[in-house]
Tab-separated table of N, CA and C in Angstrom:
chain	number	residue	atom	x	y	z
A	1	MET	N	0.833	-1.193	0.000
A	1	MET	CA	0.000	0.000	0.000
A	1	MET	C	0.877	1.255	0.000
A	2	THR	N	0.466	2.227	-0.761
A	2	THR	CA	1.182	3.495	-0.840
A	2	THR	C	1.002	4.281	0.451
A	3	ASP	N	2.106	4.687	1.055
A	3	ASP	CA	2.050	5.465	2.284
A	3	ASP	C	2.101	6.966	2.033
A	4	GLU	N	2.847	7.343	0.990
A	4	GLU	CA	2.993	8.756	0.667
A	4	GLU	C	2.974	8.966	-0.842
A	5	VAL	N	2.515	10.147	-1.219
A	5	VAL	CA	2.455	10.559	-2.620
A	5	VAL	C	3.189	11.883	-2.744
A	6	ARG	N	3.907	12.048	-3.839
A	6	ARG	CA	4.478	13.360	-4.177
A	6	ARG	C	3.698	13.889	-5.358
A	7	ALA	N	3.217	15.127	-5.221
A	7	ALA	CA	2.385	15.702	-6.275
A	7	ALA	C	2.697	17.181	-6.472
A	8	ARG	N	2.321	17.626	-7.651
A	8	ARG	CA	2.291	19.055	-7.976
A	8	ARG	C	0.838	19.400	-8.227
A	9	HIS	N	0.492	20.672	-8.076
A	9	HIS	CA	-0.878	21.060	-8.420
A	9	HIS	C	-0.916	22.484	-8.941
A	10	ILE	N	-1.997	22.744	-9.639
A	10	ILE	CA	-2.323	24.086	-10.110
A	10	ILE	C	-3.680	24.405	-9.511
A	11	LEU	N	-3.782	25.501	-8.789
A	11	LEU	CA	-5.013	25.907	-8.127
A	11	LEU	C	-5.568	27.156	-8.793
A	12	VAL	N	-6.838	27.077	-9.197
A	12	VAL	CA	-7.532	28.232	-9.783
A	12	VAL	C	-8.927	28.327	-9.155
A	13	ASP	N	-9.621	29.431	-9.448
A	13	ASP	CA	-10.891	29.678	-8.772
A	13	ASP	C	-12.125	29.105	-9.457
A	14	ASN	N	-11.983	28.607	-10.704
A	14	ASN	CA	-13.172	28.019	-11.335
A	14	ASN	C	-12.819	26.832	-12.230
A	15	GLU	N	-13.794	25.971	-12.404
A	15	GLU	CA	-13.579	24.714	-13.115
A	15	GLU	C	-13.223	24.927	-14.583
A	16	GLU	N	-13.869	25.891	-15.223
A	16	GLU	CA	-13.608	26.133	-16.635
A	16	GLU	C	-12.157	26.539	-16.863
A	17	HIS	N	-11.642	27.398	-16.001
A	17	HIS	CA	-10.238	27.823	-16.105
A	17	HIS	C	-9.305	26.617	-15.937
A	18	ALA	N	-9.621	25.753	-14.972
A	18	ALA	CA	-8.813	24.548	-14.758
A	18	ALA	C	-8.827	23.661	-16.001
A	19	LYS	N	-9.979	23.490	-16.620
A	19	LYS	CA	-10.083	22.668	-17.835
A	19	LYS	C	-9.250	23.266	-18.967
A	20	GLN	N	-9.257	24.596	-19.087
A	20	GLN	CA	-8.475	25.262	-20.127
A	20	GLN	C	-6.977	25.050	-19.903
A	21	ILE	N	-6.547	25.104	-18.659
A	21	ILE	CA	-5.134	24.885	-18.350
A	21	ILE	C	-4.738	23.447	-18.666
A	22	LYS	N	-5.602	22.495	-18.351
A	22	LYS	CA	-5.282	21.099	-18.655
A	22	LYS	C	-5.149	20.905	-20.164
A	23	LEU	N	-6.038	21.509	-20.943
A	23	LEU	CA	-5.934	21.429	-22.405
A	23	LEU	C	-4.625	22.037	-22.888
A	24	GLU	N	-4.268	23.181	-22.323
A	24	GLU	CA	-3.004	23.827	-22.709
A	24	GLU	C	-1.830	22.899	-22.399
A	25	TYR	N	-1.855	22.233	-21.246
A	25	TYR	CA	-0.798	21.294	-20.876
A	25	TYR	C	-0.715	20.154	-21.895
A	26	GLU	N	-1.854	19.607	-22.255
A	26	GLU	CA	-1.882	18.469	-23.180
A	26	GLU	C	-1.453	18.845	-24.594
A	27	ARG	N	-1.684	20.085	-24.978
A	27	ARG	CA	-1.431	20.512	-26.361
A	27	ARG	C	-0.129	21.266	-26.564
A	28	SER	N	0.562	21.574	-25.491
A	28	SER	CA	1.800	22.346	-25.626
A	28	SER	C	2.983	21.531	-25.116
A	29	ASP	N	4.147	22.121	-25.261
A	29	ASP	CA	5.339	21.445	-24.746
A	29	ASP	C	5.756	22.013	-23.388
A	30	LYS	N	4.887	22.797	-22.775
A	30	LYS	CA	5.189	23.350	-21.453
A	30	LYS	C	5.105	22.244	-20.406
A	31	SER	N	5.994	22.303	-19.446
A	31	SER	CA	5.939	21.338	-18.348
A	31	SER	C	4.817	21.741	-17.391
A	32	PHE	N	4.360	20.770	-16.617
A	32	PHE	CA	3.337	21.048	-15.608
A	32	PHE	C	3.862	22.085	-14.616
A	33	ALA	N	5.126	21.965	-14.233
A	33	ALA	CA	5.724	22.909	-13.285
A	33	ALA	C	5.728	24.334	-13.844
A	34	ASP	N	6.054	24.485	-15.125
A	34	ASP	CA	6.039	25.818	-15.743
A	34	ASP	C	4.640	26.404	-15.748
A	35	LEU	N	3.649	25.569	-16.085
A	35	LEU	CA	2.265	26.048	-16.074
A	35	LEU	C	1.815	26.413	-14.667
A	36	ALA	N	2.253	25.653	-13.675
A	36	ALA	CA	1.904	25.977	-12.291
A	36	ALA	C	2.469	27.343	-11.903
A	37	GLU	N	3.712	27.593	-12.264
A	37	GLU	CA	4.319	28.893	-11.952
A	37	GLU	C	3.567	30.023	-12.634
A	38	GLU	N	3.121	29.771	-13.848
A	38	GLU	CA	2.460	30.794	-14.659
A	38	GLU	C	0.993	30.999	-14.276
A	39	LYS	N	0.281	29.920	-13.943
A	39	LYS	CA	-1.180	29.988	-13.834
A	39	LYS	C	-1.754	29.798	-12.435
A	40	SER	N	-1.034	29.102	-11.545
A	40	SER	CA	-1.618	28.758	-10.252
A	40	SER	C	-1.832	29.987	-9.391
A	41	GLU	N	-2.971	30.009	-8.707
A	41	GLU	CA	-3.295	31.099	-7.799
A	41	GLU	C	-2.926	30.748	-6.357
A	42	GLY	N	-2.386	29.564	-6.154
A	42	GLY	CA	-2.004	29.127	-4.814
A	42	GLY	C	-0.554	29.455	-4.518
A	43	PRO	N	-0.173	29.429	-3.240
A	43	PRO	CA	1.192	29.788	-2.846
A	43	PRO	C	2.265	28.842	-3.379
A	44	SER	N	1.909	27.599	-3.681
A	44	SER	CA	2.916	26.667	-4.192
A	44	SER	C	3.237	26.904	-5.665
A	45	GLY	N	2.488	27.780	-6.322
A	45	GLY	CA	2.737	28.075	-7.729
A	45	GLY	C	4.152	28.556	-7.981
A	46	ASP	N	4.688	29.340	-7.045
A	46	ASP	CA	6.052	29.853	-7.186
A	46	ASP	C	7.085	28.734	-7.204
A	47	ASN	N	6.713	27.582	-6.688
A	47	ASN	CA	7.606	26.427	-6.620
A	47	ASN	C	7.189	25.370	-7.651
A	48	GLY	N	6.555	25.801	-8.722
A	48	GLY	CA	6.112	24.867	-9.747
A	48	GLY	C	4.983	23.958	-9.280
A	49	GLY	N	4.292	24.388	-8.238
A	49	GLY	CA	3.176	23.615	-7.712
A	49	GLY	C	3.593	22.411	-6.886
A	50	ASP	N	4.885	22.293	-6.572
A	50	ASP	CA	5.391	21.119	-5.876
A	50	ASP	C	4.934	21.107	-4.420
A	51	LEU	N	4.260	20.032	-4.028
A	51	LEU	CA	3.798	19.866	-2.654
A	51	LEU	C	4.677	18.896	-1.873
A	52	GLY	N	5.671	18.320	-2.529
A	52	GLY	CA	6.515	17.340	-1.876
A	52	GLY	C	5.735	16.066	-1.573
A	53	PHE	N	6.284	15.237	-0.707
A	53	PHE	CA	5.604	14.008	-0.296
A	53	PHE	C	4.626	14.328	0.830
A	54	PHE	N	3.462	13.698	0.794
A	54	PHE	CA	2.489	13.840	1.875
A	54	PHE	C	1.784	12.512	2.086
A	55	GLY	N	1.340	12.327	3.297
A	55	GLY	CA	0.650	11.091	3.654
A	55	GLY	C	-0.847	11.290	3.748
A	56	ARG	N	-1.536	10.220	4.045
A	56	ARG	CA	-2.981	10.287	4.227
A	56	ARG	C	-3.280	11.144	5.456
A	57	GLY	N	-4.254	12.012	5.304
A	57	GLY	CA	-4.629	12.909	6.395
A	57	GLY	C	-3.930	14.255	6.348
A	58	ASP	N	-2.988	14.428	5.415
A	58	ASP	CA	-2.244	15.687	5.321
A	58	ASP	C	-2.919	16.726	4.418
A	59	MET	N	-3.790	16.296	3.536
A	59	MET	CA	-4.454	17.193	2.582
A	59	MET	C	-5.968	17.091	2.758
A	60	VAL	N	-6.688	18.071	2.200
A	60	VAL	CA	-8.148	17.996	2.254
A	60	VAL	C	-8.609	16.745	1.505
A	61	LYS	N	-9.709	16.162	1.959
A	61	LYS	CA	-10.138	14.841	1.503
A	61	LYS	C	-10.250	14.678	-0.014
A	62	PRO	N	-10.953	15.554	-0.757
A	62	PRO	CA	-11.086	15.305	-2.203
A	62	PRO	C	-9.733	15.292	-2.917
A	63	PHE	N	-8.841	16.185	-2.503
A	63	PHE	CA	-7.498	16.260	-3.095
A	63	PHE	C	-6.725	14.984	-2.788
A	64	GLU	N	-6.707	14.608	-1.520
A	64	GLU	CA	-5.975	13.421	-1.087
A	64	GLU	C	-6.489	12.165	-1.783
A	65	LYS	N	-7.797	12.001	-1.826
A	65	LYS	CA	-8.399	10.814	-2.441
A	65	LYS	C	-7.933	10.670	-3.883
A	66	LYS	N	-8.001	11.757	-4.638
A	66	LYS	CA	-7.606	11.728	-6.047
A	66	LYS	C	-6.113	11.440	-6.191
A	67	ALA	N	-5.287	12.121	-5.411
A	67	ALA	CA	-3.838	11.952	-5.530
A	67	ALA	C	-3.414	10.509	-5.268
A	68	PHE	N	-4.039	9.866	-4.301
A	68	PHE	CA	-3.654	8.503	-3.966
A	68	PHE	C	-4.172	7.477	-4.969
A	69	GLU	N	-5.242	7.800	-5.699
A	69	GLU	CA	-5.779	6.817	-6.650
A	69	GLU	C	-5.201	6.958	-8.058
A	70	MET	N	-4.463	8.017	-8.313
A	70	MET	CA	-3.905	8.259	-9.640
A	70	MET	C	-2.673	7.401	-9.902
A	71	ASP	N	-2.343	7.240	-11.176
A	71	ASP	CA	-1.087	6.613	-11.576
A	71	ASP	C	0.008	7.673	-11.592
A	72	THR	N	1.235	7.282	-11.328
A	72	THR	CA	2.365	8.206	-11.377
A	72	THR	C	2.478	8.788	-12.787
A	73	GLY	N	2.636	10.109	-12.866
A	73	GLY	CA	2.731	10.808	-14.145
A	73	GLY	C	1.399	11.310	-14.664
A	74	GLU	N	0.311	10.844	-14.090
A	74	GLU	CA	-1.026	11.232	-14.540
A	74	GLU	C	-1.366	12.635	-14.066
A	75	VAL	N	-2.163	13.354	-14.881
A	75	VAL	CA	-2.707	14.661	-14.513
A	75	VAL	C	-4.213	14.516	-14.407
A	76	SER	N	-4.760	14.964	-13.307
A	76	SER	CA	-6.192	14.808	-13.042
A	76	SER	C	-7.035	15.808	-13.820
A	77	ASP	N	-8.315	15.505	-13.907
A	77	ASP	CA	-9.306	16.507	-14.267
A	77	ASP	C	-9.446	17.413	-13.044
A	78	PRO	N	-10.140	18.550	-13.171
A	78	PRO	CA	-10.280	19.444	-12.018
A	78	PRO	C	-10.901	18.740	-10.806
A	79	VAL	N	-10.307	18.994	-9.640
A	79	VAL	CA	-10.793	18.460	-8.369
A	79	VAL	C	-11.200	19.649	-7.507
A	80	LYS	N	-12.480	19.680	-7.101
A	80	LYS	CA	-12.990	20.804	-6.310
A	80	LYS	C	-12.732	20.563	-4.824
A	81	THR	N	-12.188	21.594	-4.173
A	81	THR	CA	-12.040	21.600	-2.720
A	81	THR	C	-12.503	22.960	-2.215
A	82	GLU	N	-12.416	23.157	-0.922
A	82	GLU	CA	-12.789	24.447	-0.330
A	82	GLU	C	-11.887	25.584	-0.807
A	83	PHE	N	-10.734	25.253	-1.387
A	83	PHE	CA	-9.779	26.267	-1.839
A	83	PHE	C	-9.974	26.668	-3.294
A	84	GLY	N	-10.690	25.857	-4.064
A	84	GLY	CA	-10.899	26.120	-5.482
A	84	GLY	C	-10.809	24.824	-6.264
A	85	TYR	N	-10.319	24.932	-7.497
A	85	TYR	CA	-10.211	23.774	-8.386
A	85	TYR	C	-8.739	23.468	-8.641
A	86	HIS	N	-8.379	22.215	-8.414
A	86	HIS	CA	-6.998	21.774	-8.539
A	86	HIS	C	-6.824	20.862	-9.745
A	87	LEU	N	-5.731	21.052	-10.461
A	87	LEU	CA	-5.217	20.031	-11.367
A	87	LEU	C	-4.060	19.403	-10.614
A	88	ILE	N	-4.067	18.103	-10.509
A	88	ILE	CA	-3.050	17.403	-9.740
A	88	ILE	C	-2.201	16.559	-10.680
A	89	LYS	N	-0.900	16.633	-10.522
A	89	LYS	CA	-0.003	15.730	-11.238
A	89	LYS	C	0.725	14.892	-10.204
A	90	LYS	N	0.514	13.589	-10.268
A	90	LYS	CA	1.183	12.676	-9.340
A	90	LYS	C	2.591	12.439	-9.846
A	91	GLU	N	3.563	12.799	-9.039
A	91	GLU	CA	4.975	12.706	-9.418
A	91	GLU	C	5.598	11.379	-8.999
A	92	ASP	N	5.225	10.882	-7.819
A	92	ASP	CA	5.893	9.696	-7.267
A	92	ASP	C	5.046	9.168	-6.122
A	93	GLU	N	5.400	7.967	-5.661
A	93	GLU	CA	4.775	7.394	-4.464
A	93	GLU	C	5.799	6.511	-3.774
A	94	ARG	N	5.584	6.342	-2.470
A	94	ARG	CA	6.486	5.458	-1.715
A	94	ARG	C	5.752	4.865	-0.530
């Protein structure tokens, strides 16, 4: 069982904006980290959206649930939390 996940995220205030960013990621050669620096409205944007490793119980439930069920390298569809809409990229697990 996975104990920890390393993820990056992009946080925006609405679902449509998140969907547009995901399309831009899929259609361009920009890295997820570059897009996070450019587009994320959250404080981790300055760090390419890197959240480092986190365990269960460290993040809000919808975010955590999605991050733990994803495959490494996968980018999620928008995930709604109390903070806004997140695109999550699972970087690693251990």
